[in-house]
Every structure is written in structure tokens, then in C-alpha cells.
């Protein structure tokens, strides 16, 4: 028999702590109490995530057997460098968003629903972390639904009534996506008799040429692409991000799509890791075409938006394109580019959405015409937006540059020089949409309209998280040695299996 | 003779034919219906087809319920059945949430027809 690997209880705590804290929020009822619990838990989770990342880098893959049952029969949690990186992204964003949420949510969500808001954030956090640590394909579905159902609720809590329809549309598409995913898992189970991802890796090659497994691959890819909002399956995303409460937009844009990208990586490079997927099936041209379409069409759409939140939402669709482009190269360099972009984009888009959330908090303005002169009225907030915007463009000294540099290098390494050109060209589109905000905020005069000019002070609790993310995007743009090293390790781990 | 073989071969997959028919009808209803409630119904049909798929997959020819008993040699595979219990719970939660949203949408927009809601939303687009 194989020697029984040591069980690491921190893996399960990562999921169970936020899961148990959610009902605690409901029991406490008070907004302040619920917020305190949620914030404390999110920081605790970040602590665990960082510890786990350290352990993974030091000791390799960590495992936990639930209920003491051994792997193919029991559910096993395992964490390799890719999972650990995603866990840290999710936990870090959670820990930064919750302090920010306090004032923002007080203003945007009805006071008698605030405790439910925090309960849902914790459930969502727990689901997202669960996806990243589980080693079982069906368990992954359960966590996918835990995080999805709570995010539908979070989106529907927005002030605008269109938040309800956005949440409903997301629910329909998200449930279709998740159901596609279990169809795929079911088909794989029929052929392999296992749900354990590591087990699947070893058994799949023997049956890879059967139509059942091909159908499974198709269902899994489409299902997860729906959750990932890969163009053209992104239709739920713009309205969901636009009408959700600001804090929710920040949280979801920086975590939910990242975790879906992680699932896609797992399917392609772990479950089908021993099969030369990209050589056998026309997966590469399809993914590449979708990615390029996302980069260009979504960026172009972003240029035409009046609502800044919706503009950033379309920009998110475009940035997902960059991630998928990296995945479609299927080389170590391409995967590193995709993985590091997950992290960098979480920082930049988080900061950008936080800045707009602060503007909404202070003035209620979210459209371009009402942003006129905002550079003078809210200099700090708009400065943070500009820093984040430069990152989205991919300016040197910001995190966005590192991602794009890595992606371009990967494209050239694989011999796809037109891709490198297209990455640069699509960045020019980002210049245009970011510039439209800058132009409105800095070059147009403050409107004479009294009602529009009223500006509340943005509380420190919102300013600090915003600058933490904006600062981090500059820090990891100037000194990327740590994140790049991590992304390379993660990509190597993916290419080499668990 | 041939015709019997053919029928046997295909009717043996009877469950799977039902699964496919249900799956496609449900999927079609979700896409084609403009009434939000009917969309939820379609989504349910779609999900139920997957439940049937898992349940059929676990059935072993001539196998009895997976309970150890003297004289019972062949057992059906209980795992897909247990999995689908979980999926049913998830499906119920999703349906409940969807219905709650439909109620809220009805209150907010006064209608549950998608095209009417889109017309209202389109008018609001210009304001915000």
C-alpha cells in the first residue's frame, strides 16, 4: 500500500470557518456584530491562506482526508501551488473588501438586510475557497453552487431594481453552467468510475478517445466558460456587476471569475493532464478565437459605455480574454501569464471598482457626465482610479504590465507573433476607455448644478482598502519577482500534475 | 430477428433517450420562453434530466438495492444515487431563490414577462 500522507487540518478549516461563521452572522442580527464577525473571519482566513501557501512551497502538495476515508472513496482536499495561489487571491480580496464594505453597504443596502449581506459574503467566500482546495470533482460542484447561489443573492441586494433582473439572469445562466458541469462529471464517472481528480488523471488517458469522454470535456468546458464569463457566454456579467452593491462588485470581479479560470485550468491540465488535449482536439484555435474576441469586442463595447461600472465590467470580460489566451497557449510560459494575470487583475480591477464605489458613496455619481470635475472634488479617490486604470492598460511599473509582458513573451516563445501584436493593440483600446474617465474627471469643469456638487467625505475604512489594492498593483508592478516565481511554480505544478 | 435485436439495443438505452429528450426540452424552454416563471420550470426540467441520468448510470442490470443480505449477489451502485440527493438539494435551493427573485421582480416591475421588463429597463438606461 501507499504510505498514508499526513493530513493537514488547516485545509478543512479554510472552508469550515467561514461556513460556520455565516449562520453566526444571521443569529447576531445587528449590522455591526455581523460585520465584525465577517471581518474577523476574513482576516483569519487570510492568515490560514498565507500559512498554507508557505507550507505548499516548502513541502509540496498538502492533503486532508475528510472523515479519515482514503482517497478514491473518501473526499480528499488537496492543495498544490496553483490552488494555494488562488486561495491567497480569494482570501486577500475578502480581507480587503470587508473593511471597505462597512460604510459602503450601510449606504447601499437596506439596514434590516445588512446581517444577511455579511452571511452571504461569508458563504460565497467559503464556496470559492472550497473550489480551490477540493480534490473531488463532485464536491467542486457543490462549492460552485454554494458560491454561486450566495452571489446571486448578493447581486440582488443592489439598490436599483435592475439588480433583481441581473441576479435572475445570472441565476439562470449560472445554474445552466453548473448543470453542464455535473453532466460532464457524470459522463466521466461512467467511463472511469471515480470522482477523485487525481484518480481521473490516471484513468482518463485509457478512455480519452471515447465519445463519452469527449462529450464530458465539451460539457465541462462550456459549463465552466459560462461561470467564467468567457466571450460569448458573458452576457450575465455586465448588468450583474453594474447593479450589484459596490462592495459586491469588487468582491466578485476580483474572485469569482478567477476561481472559474482555476477550474478550467484544473480540467485541462490536471483531469486531462495526461492526454495531449491541445494536439488531439481543435481546442486551441477555439479558445484563442474566444479570447481574442473577448479582448477586442468587449474592450470596444467598454469604450461606448456611459456608466463607469458597466465600462469596467466589459473591461473585465476583456481581461478574462487575456487569461484564456494564456491558457490556450498551453505552455508553461502561457500558463504563468494566465495565472499571474489572475492575481494582477484582481488587484487592479478591485482598486478600480473600489474607487468608483467611493465616488458612488460620496456623490451617487456613476455615469461619465456626472464624473465631470471629479478630479478636483475627490482627488485621492480619482488618483487611485487612475493608478488602477494604468494597470488595466498595462503601463510599465503597474501589475498589468507584468501580466502583459509575460503573455507577450509566452506568445512569442510559442511562435505566435501576431498574438503579441494583438495584445498590444487591444491594450490601446483600454487606453481609450480609461482616458474617457480621466478626461471627464480632470479636464471637464465641476458642474454648476448644486445637487451634483454635493460630496460626502469618504470614510477611512473605504480609503485604506482602496489604496492597499492600488498600492499593491504598483508594488507588484515594480517588484514582480515574488509573484512571477509563484506563477512559474504554479504553472510547472499544473503541467506536471499534482 | 434483426428488428428485435435492434429494438433491444436501443430500448436498452431507453432511460438515456428520456434523459436527452428532457434535457433538450428543458434547455429549449429556458431559452425560448419569455415568462420568467416558465424559465424556472424549464430550468427544473433540465436539472431533472441530469438526476435521471445519474440514477440510470448507477443501476446495474439485475442488481438489487445496495443493502447486504443473504442470497443477494448483484448490487446497484449507490454512489450516483447519493450524489444526486445532493444535486436535488442544490436544485431545490436554486429554484427557491429563483422564485423569490421572480416575486421581487413582479413587485418592482409589475410584470414577469421578459420583453416587457426589457422595455422598462431600456427606458431607464438613458437616465442612469
XYZ file of C-alpha atoms in Angstrom:
626
model
C 0.000 0.000 0.000
C 0.940 3.599 -0.474
C 2.039 5.263 2.721
C -0.731 7.401 4.159
C 0.151 11.051 3.670
C -0.031 13.401 6.617
C -3.374 15.156 6.991
C -3.318 18.907 7.214
C -6.355 20.167 9.160
C -5.794 23.765 8.057
C -7.163 22.820 4.649
C -10.572 22.000 6.016
C -10.560 24.933 8.438
C -10.146 27.256 5.489
C -13.602 26.205 4.291
C -15.347 25.398 7.547
C -14.575 28.608 9.434
C -16.389 30.972 7.037
C -19.110 28.368 6.508
C -19.879 28.249 10.237
C -19.495 31.982 10.707
C -22.259 32.667 8.173
C -25.118 31.384 10.365
C -23.471 33.170 13.291
C -23.995 36.446 11.401
C -27.647 35.574 10.970
C -28.004 34.831 14.683
C -26.331 38.088 15.683
C -28.741 40.171 13.572
C -27.047 43.506 14.285
C -25.193 45.043 11.332
C -22.155 45.934 13.465
C -21.944 42.469 15.017
C -22.290 40.711 11.681
C -19.669 42.960 10.133
C -17.228 42.314 12.999
C -17.642 38.559 12.696
C -17.259 38.631 8.912
C -14.178 40.852 9.038
C -12.511 38.844 11.781
C -13.170 35.624 9.876
C -11.890 37.032 6.591
C -8.635 38.081 8.254
C -8.329 34.731 9.958
C -8.864 33.033 6.612
C -6.187 35.195 5.031
C -3.821 34.138 7.827
C -4.561 30.464 7.137
C -4.204 31.007 3.370
C -0.783 32.608 3.712
C 0.376 29.871 6.085
C -0.830 27.221 3.633
C 0.925 28.905 0.727
C 4.167 28.870 2.737
C 3.674 25.189 3.590
C 2.900 24.243 -0.010
C 6.006 25.987 -1.318
C 8.094 24.333 1.360
C 6.642 20.817 1.484
C 4.718 20.348 -1.750
C 1.095 19.265 -2.129
C -0.898 19.229 1.116
C -3.717 16.783 1.778
C -6.641 16.292 4.097
C -8.859 13.221 4.100
C -12.368 14.070 5.165
C -13.658 11.749 7.855
C -10.423 9.780 7.638
C -11.555 7.942 4.481
C -8.814 7.214 1.996
C -8.669 8.971 -1.308
C -10.621 7.370 -4.128
C -13.541 6.575 -1.789
C -13.491 9.460 0.622
C -13.383 13.093 -0.376
C -9.862 14.386 -0.316
C -8.818 18.015 -0.115
C -5.534 18.878 -1.636
C -3.610 21.984 -2.252
C -0.804 22.446 -4.759
C 0.885 25.748 -5.709
C -1.882 26.703 -8.187
C -4.624 26.113 -5.658
C -2.637 27.879 -2.946
C -2.142 30.930 -5.162
C -5.871 31.111 -5.924
C -6.695 30.622 -2.235
C -4.432 33.537 -1.337
C -6.031 35.758 -4.020
C -9.547 34.993 -2.785
C -8.666 35.316 0.905
C -6.711 38.548 0.398
C -9.522 40.176 -1.578
C -12.010 39.024 1.071
C -9.898 40.532 3.837
C -9.602 43.846 1.977
C -13.222 44.062 0.832
C -14.858 43.546 4.227
C -13.441 46.675 5.913
C -14.425 48.567 2.758
C -17.914 47.088 2.795
C -18.934 48.534 6.164
C -19.733 52.109 5.126
C -20.477 51.288 1.513
C -23.053 48.676 2.448
C -24.683 50.908 5.093
C -25.453 53.320 2.311
C -26.390 50.884 -0.432
C -28.240 48.050 1.323
C -31.378 48.316 3.442
C -30.341 48.268 7.104
C -32.567 45.311 8.043
C -30.831 43.197 5.414
C -27.222 44.012 6.281
C -26.656 40.981 8.503
C -27.856 38.775 5.655
C -25.416 40.526 3.364
C -22.449 39.522 5.552
C -23.762 35.977 5.940
C -23.877 35.712 2.137
C -20.375 37.152 1.722
C -19.050 34.508 4.114
C -20.879 31.707 2.296
C -19.541 32.957 -1.008
C -16.012 33.133 0.433
C -16.318 29.617 1.780
C -17.581 28.292 -1.562
C -14.820 29.948 -3.557
C -12.117 28.680 -1.212
C -13.704 25.230 -1.280
C -13.418 25.075 -5.062
C -9.720 25.799 -4.815
C -8.921 23.191 -2.148
C -11.129 20.262 -3.050
C -9.712 17.274 -4.878
C -13.083 15.812 -5.761
C -14.963 16.703 -8.928
C -18.442 16.429 -7.424
C -17.504 18.246 -4.242
C -16.292 21.021 -6.512
C -19.799 21.260 -7.982
C -21.277 21.666 -4.506
C -18.894 24.502 -3.684
C -19.546 26.037 -7.088
C -23.223 26.185 -6.206
C -22.600 27.439 -2.648
C -20.618 30.360 -4.040
C -22.977 30.942 -6.966
C -26.227 30.916 -5.002
C -24.808 33.351 -2.462
C -23.520 35.633 -5.197
C -26.967 35.746 -6.840
C -28.358 36.928 -3.513
C -25.557 39.471 -3.092
C -26.211 40.939 -6.545
C -29.948 41.160 -5.937
C -29.301 43.324 -2.852
C -28.390 46.304 -5.065
C -30.484 49.453 -4.736
C -31.571 49.621 -8.363
C -34.467 47.347 -9.298
C -32.470 46.215 -12.308
C -30.238 44.393 -9.797
C -33.088 41.883 -9.461
C -33.256 41.083 -13.155
C -29.463 40.989 -13.348
C -29.409 38.477 -10.488
C -32.152 36.411 -12.120
C -30.354 36.300 -15.444
C -27.117 35.310 -13.713
C -29.023 32.627 -11.799
C -30.407 31.095 -14.992
C -27.086 31.136 -16.805
C -25.073 30.154 -13.741
C -27.336 27.194 -12.992
C -27.151 26.072 -16.618
C -23.363 26.294 -16.385
C -23.198 24.335 -13.142
C -25.600 21.701 -14.528
C -23.443 21.348 -17.641
C -20.557 20.788 -15.270
C -22.292 17.893 -13.466
C -23.320 16.350 -16.767
C -19.628 16.387 -17.665
C -18.655 14.898 -14.316
C -21.342 12.223 -14.718
C -20.081 11.226 -18.155
C -16.543 10.962 -16.801
C -17.773 8.878 -13.892
C -19.470 6.495 -16.324
C -16.182 5.837 -18.058
C -13.813 5.905 -15.101
C -15.850 5.070 -12.006
C -14.148 7.772 -9.984
C -14.730 11.350 -8.950
C -11.349 11.953 -7.387
C -9.471 14.385 -9.605
C -6.123 12.703 -9.099
C -7.655 9.329 -9.898
C -9.269 10.781 -13.008
C -5.866 11.988 -14.176
C -4.542 8.427 -14.218
C -7.633 6.722 -15.680
C -8.712 9.257 -18.329
C -5.890 8.534 -20.827
C -7.139 4.948 -21.266
C -10.601 6.115 -22.315
C -9.729 9.508 -23.769
C -10.732 8.598 -27.301
C -14.269 7.502 -26.439
C -17.122 9.736 -27.446
C -18.389 9.797 -23.861
C -15.236 11.417 -22.554
C -15.170 13.871 -25.452
C -18.746 14.857 -24.630
C -17.724 15.219 -20.996
C -14.898 17.536 -21.977
C -17.280 19.625 -24.069
C -19.841 19.894 -21.271
C -17.204 20.788 -18.702
C -15.615 23.422 -20.920
C -18.887 25.114 -21.841
C -20.250 24.925 -18.290
C -17.197 26.494 -16.722
C -16.894 29.046 -19.521
C -20.384 30.211 -18.589
C -19.286 30.763 -14.992
C -16.060 32.327 -16.202
C -17.986 34.725 -18.484
C -15.802 33.796 -21.438
C -16.986 35.637 -24.529
C -19.655 34.981 -25.909
C -21.024 33.430 -22.698
C -20.506 36.648 -20.752
C -23.999 38.101 -21.148
C -24.869 37.855 -17.457
C -21.790 39.742 -16.302
C -22.180 43.428 -17.296
C -25.542 44.010 -15.604
C -24.639 41.894 -12.593
C -21.512 43.999 -11.945
C -23.272 47.265 -12.753
C -26.214 46.953 -10.393
C -24.751 44.919 -7.540
C -23.768 46.880 -4.410
C -20.256 48.345 -4.874
C -18.618 46.041 -2.337
C -20.135 43.001 -4.061
C -18.877 44.132 -7.441
C -15.378 44.489 -6.024
C -15.515 41.068 -4.387
C -16.999 39.152 -7.316
C -14.947 40.813 -10.027
C -11.757 40.045 -8.138
C -12.555 36.477 -7.069
C -15.438 34.638 -8.767
C -14.142 34.688 -12.336
C -10.622 33.938 -11.080
C -11.801 30.785 -9.375
C -13.663 29.719 -12.530
C -10.459 30.186 -14.510
C -8.771 27.955 -11.938
C -11.398 25.246 -12.535
C -10.773 25.491 -16.275
C -7.037 25.063 -15.648
C -7.732 22.035 -13.466
C -9.881 20.383 -16.123
C -7.478 20.980 -18.976
C -4.201 20.341 -17.211
C -4.999 18.057 -14.294
C -8.057 15.950 -15.180
C -6.973 15.725 -18.824
C -3.356 16.293 -17.848
C -2.035 13.020 -19.238
C -3.907 13.461 -22.530
C -2.389 15.717 -25.132
C -5.616 17.711 -25.359
C -4.357 20.529 -27.462
C -2.770 18.216 -30.025
C -5.830 15.991 -30.430
C -8.712 18.432 -30.461
C -9.169 21.859 -32.022
C -9.320 23.285 -28.500
C -6.505 25.744 -29.051
C -7.971 27.646 -32.035
C -11.397 27.776 -30.367
C -10.086 29.106 -27.057
C -7.761 31.519 -28.826
C -10.571 32.863 -31.018
C -12.850 33.370 -27.990
C -10.052 35.058 -26.073
C -9.242 37.439 -28.915
C -12.920 38.197 -29.495
C -13.277 38.990 -25.792
C -10.183 41.209 -25.799
C -11.360 43.258 -28.758
C -15.159 43.216 -28.768
C -15.556 43.662 -25.008
C -12.984 46.477 -24.976
C -14.753 48.167 -27.873
C -18.080 47.840 -26.063
C -16.465 49.288 -22.934
C -15.494 52.392 -24.893
C -19.149 53.153 -25.633
C -20.414 52.887 -22.062
C -21.706 55.883 -20.111
C -21.937 54.011 -16.830
C -18.436 53.586 -15.423
C -19.286 50.413 -13.524
C -20.582 48.831 -16.719
C -17.492 50.038 -18.564
C -15.283 48.295 -16.010
C -17.499 45.199 -16.277
C -16.875 44.975 -20.033
C -13.223 45.574 -19.313
C -13.393 42.514 -17.030
C -14.735 40.430 -19.910
C -11.779 41.628 -21.978
C -9.310 40.799 -19.193
C -10.775 37.296 -18.915
C -9.812 37.091 -22.582
C -6.148 37.671 -21.682
C -6.297 34.915 -19.076
C -7.847 32.455 -21.519
C -5.331 33.456 -24.171
C -2.575 32.437 -21.773
C -4.357 29.130 -21.088
C -4.832 28.467 -24.820
C -1.073 28.614 -25.426
C -0.789 25.538 -23.179
C 2.869 26.166 -22.478
C 4.487 26.777 -19.121
C 5.055 30.421 -20.024
C 1.477 30.874 -21.210
C 0.055 29.343 -18.038
C 2.315 31.526 -15.879
C 0.965 34.518 -17.786
C -2.617 33.417 -17.197
C -2.009 32.686 -13.515
C -0.159 35.898 -12.768
C -2.843 37.827 -14.618
C -5.471 36.344 -12.307
C -3.660 37.901 -9.365
C -2.757 41.198 -11.024
C -6.197 41.719 -12.475
C -7.793 41.055 -9.093
C -5.698 43.889 -7.645
C -6.316 46.381 -10.443
C -9.982 45.724 -11.030
C -10.597 45.578 -7.292
C -8.974 49.002 -6.884
C -10.886 50.470 -9.838
C -14.245 49.217 -8.614
C -13.419 50.409 -5.082
C -12.660 53.898 -6.386
C -15.946 54.040 -8.284
C -17.692 52.644 -5.210
C -16.203 55.514 -3.189
C -17.457 58.024 -5.761
C -20.902 56.437 -5.588
C -20.736 56.628 -1.798
C -19.764 60.287 -1.759
C -21.846 61.668 -4.624
C -24.079 58.958 -6.036
C -22.468 59.578 -9.428
C -21.667 56.605 -11.624
C -22.080 57.965 -15.155
C -19.403 59.795 -17.135
C -21.220 63.136 -17.354
C -21.622 63.255 -13.591
C -17.947 62.463 -13.106
C -17.115 65.880 -14.585
C -14.564 67.654 -12.430
C -14.357 64.731 -10.022
C -10.555 65.004 -10.109
C -10.862 68.242 -8.127
C -13.706 67.169 -5.887
C -12.301 63.787 -4.924
C -8.583 63.943 -5.772
C -7.481 60.942 -3.714
C -10.171 58.616 -4.967
C -9.698 59.572 -8.602
C -5.922 59.210 -8.229
C -6.497 55.625 -7.082
C -8.738 55.095 -10.095
C -6.044 56.401 -12.421
C -3.436 54.091 -10.885
C -5.793 51.136 -11.370
C -6.644 52.327 -14.885
C -2.975 52.495 -15.856
C -2.711 48.911 -14.688
C -5.634 47.894 -16.906
C -3.856 49.471 -19.855
C -0.655 47.669 -18.931
C 1.631 50.653 -18.298
C 5.134 49.816 -17.071
C 5.505 49.988 -13.262
C 1.994 48.604 -12.769
C 0.975 44.998 -12.257
C -0.873 44.978 -15.588
C 2.439 45.453 -17.400
C 3.881 42.333 -15.804
C 0.907 40.230 -16.951
C 1.020 41.539 -20.485
C 4.804 41.225 -20.675
C 4.535 37.615 -19.564
C 1.727 36.895 -22.039
C 3.573 38.530 -24.927
C 6.762 36.636 -24.104
C 4.757 33.412 -23.971
C 3.126 34.152 -27.331
C 6.491 34.876 -28.942
C 8.017 31.796 -27.383
C 5.286 29.664 -28.997
C 5.915 31.415 -32.299
C 2.618 33.298 -32.416
C 3.968 36.784 -33.077
C 0.583 38.088 -34.382
C -0.826 37.346 -30.926
C 1.786 39.604 -29.364
C 0.768 42.386 -31.747
C -2.914 41.827 -30.945
C -2.231 42.004 -27.203
C -0.588 45.388 -27.728
C -3.387 46.612 -29.995
C -6.105 45.606 -27.554
C -4.223 47.499 -24.839
C -4.706 50.626 -26.932
C -8.462 50.124 -26.609
C -8.012 50.092 -22.836
C -6.210 53.420 -23.167
C -9.344 54.863 -24.776
C -11.847 53.758 -22.159
C -9.633 54.684 -19.240
C -8.903 58.020 -20.905
C -12.626 58.808 -21.177
C -12.899 58.660 -17.384
C -9.714 60.668 -16.916
C -10.927 63.262 -19.405
C -14.253 63.635 -17.611
C -12.704 63.765 -14.165
C -9.747 66.057 -14.810
C -10.410 68.103 -17.941
C -14.067 68.984 -17.581
C -15.157 71.715 -15.157
C -17.050 70.929 -11.968
C -20.747 71.177 -12.920
C -22.597 74.232 -11.647
C -25.550 72.075 -10.628
C -25.696 72.256 -6.792
C -27.256 68.832 -6.265
C -24.496 67.178 -8.284
C -21.732 69.031 -6.486
C -22.599 67.713 -3.011
C -19.775 65.470 -1.868
C -19.751 63.397 1.299
C -16.448 62.583 2.932
C -15.235 59.099 2.075
C -14.570 57.242 5.345
C -11.072 55.975 6.098
C -12.445 52.441 6.133
C -13.042 52.755 2.397
C -9.953 54.800 1.513
C -7.442 52.414 3.083
C -8.565 49.207 1.292
C -8.741 51.131 -1.973
C -5.163 52.351 -1.597
C -3.984 48.961 -0.385
C -5.113 47.424 -3.683
C -3.934 50.343 -5.830
C -0.608 50.362 -3.962
C -0.284 46.603 -4.332
C -0.835 46.905 -8.069
C 2.096 49.334 -8.236
C 4.224 47.309 -5.835
C 3.749 44.065 -7.770
C 4.373 46.026 -10.953
C 7.773 47.242 -9.805
C 8.910 44.149 -7.939
C 7.264 41.149 -9.532
C 9.966 38.637 -8.626
C 7.821 37.005 -5.942
C 4.572 36.779 -7.925
C 6.340 35.696 -11.113
C 8.249 32.998 -9.250
C 4.970 31.842 -7.722
C 3.191 31.828 -11.094
C 6.034 29.829 -12.641
C 5.958 27.319 -9.797
C 2.189 27.048 -10.171
C 2.408 26.592 -13.947
C 5.084 23.926 -13.528
C 2.910 22.152 -10.986
C -0.024 22.246 -13.403
C 1.975 20.873 -16.287
C 3.420 18.165 -14.043
C 0.209 17.081 -12.295
C -0.450 17.130 -8.554
C -34.941 -11.310 -35.657
C -32.813 -8.401 -36.631
C -35.559 -5.997 -35.728
C -35.754 -7.461 -32.219
C -32.034 -7.086 -31.749
C -32.224 -3.524 -32.946
C -35.123 -2.737 -30.631
C -33.354 -4.401 -27.731
C -30.199 -2.486 -28.365
C -31.960 0.845 -28.446
C -34.606 0.218 -25.809
C -31.839 -0.862 -23.502
C -30.860 2.787 -23.608
C -34.462 3.854 -23.012
C -33.556 5.853 -19.897
C -30.903 7.752 -21.758
C -33.304 8.633 -24.564
C -35.655 10.073 -21.976
C -32.756 11.970 -20.420
C -31.839 13.533 -23.747
C -35.441 14.455 -24.606
C -35.979 16.044 -21.180
C -32.635 17.790 -21.234
C -33.244 19.352 -24.615
C -36.860 20.325 -23.881
C -35.838 21.925 -20.601
C -32.957 23.754 -22.231
C -35.245 24.940 -25.025
C -37.842 26.213 -22.571
C -35.196 28.176 -20.658
C -34.009 29.847 -23.841
C -37.270 30.321 -25.713
C -39.758 31.310 -23.004
C -40.125 34.967 -22.138
C -42.084 34.349 -18.962
C -39.656 34.204 -16.036
C -41.703 31.572 -14.204
C -41.691 29.330 -17.256
C -37.942 29.788 -17.474
C -37.679 28.443 -13.922
C -39.853 25.485 -14.904
C -37.606 24.844 -17.902
C -34.548 25.003 -15.690
C -36.136 22.394 -13.413
C -36.863 20.036 -16.294
C -33.268 20.452 -17.447
C -31.949 19.612 -13.981
C -34.292 16.665 -13.516
C -32.940 15.127 -16.724
C -29.500 15.142 -15.111
C -30.895 13.491 -11.979
C -32.344 10.705 -14.159
C -29.045 10.403 -15.964
C -27.131 9.798 -12.737
C -29.757 7.414 -11.396
C -29.758 5.337 -14.613
C -25.991 5.265 -14.563
C -25.911 3.698 -11.103
C -28.369 0.908 -11.926
C -26.724 -2.439 -12.507
C -28.684 -4.975 -14.600
C -30.452 -7.324 -12.200
C -28.889 -5.555 -9.239
C -30.902 -5.015 -6.088
C -30.793 -2.094 -3.677
C -27.315 -1.829 -2.178
C -28.133 -3.481 1.144
C -26.146 -6.554 2.170
C -28.449 -9.520 2.570
C -28.121 -13.270 2.220
C -28.649 -14.501 -1.290
C -28.182 -11.100 -2.912
C -25.149 -11.142 -5.141
C -25.541 -8.191 -7.519
C -25.926 -4.727 -6.107
C -26.593 -1.424 -7.849
C -24.013 1.316 -7.449
C -25.248 3.570 -4.652
C -22.767 6.385 -5.233
C -24.500 8.150 -8.179
C -27.774 7.906 -6.258
C -26.254 9.578 -3.228
C -24.635 12.234 -5.386
C -27.960 13.063 -6.914
C -29.533 13.549 -3.483
C -27.038 16.376 -3.080
C -27.812 17.706 -6.543
C -31.545 17.645 -5.791
C -30.963 19.726 -2.663
C -28.893 22.189 -4.667
C -31.600 22.281 -7.340
C -34.301 22.998 -4.767
C -32.231 25.846 -3.330
C -31.699 27.331 -6.777
C -35.405 27.043 -7.596
C -36.401 28.639 -4.303
C -34.037 31.530 -4.898
C -35.217 31.924 -8.488
C -38.855 32.024 -7.392
C -38.049 34.549 -4.657
C -36.381 36.734 -7.263
C -39.398 36.406 -9.558
C -41.637 37.614 -6.713
C -39.367 40.608 -6.106
C -39.241 41.341 -9.847
C -43.032 41.233 -10.007
C -43.184 43.773 -7.157
C -40.566 46.025 -8.695
C -41.593 45.924 -12.355
C -45.230 44.851 -12.189
C -44.647 42.066 -14.696
C -42.782 38.779 -15.116
C -42.613 38.918 -18.925
C -39.022 39.334 -20.039
C -39.753 41.525 -23.070
C -41.843 43.960 -21.016
C -39.122 44.144 -18.356
C -36.519 44.789 -21.026
C -38.617 47.608 -22.445
C -38.823 49.216 -18.978
C -35.094 48.720 -18.402
C -34.288 50.174 -21.787
C -36.069 53.395 -20.855
C -34.158 53.586 -17.593
C -30.836 53.089 -19.364
C -30.878 56.642 -20.666
C -31.404 58.134 -17.211
C -28.740 56.298 -15.242
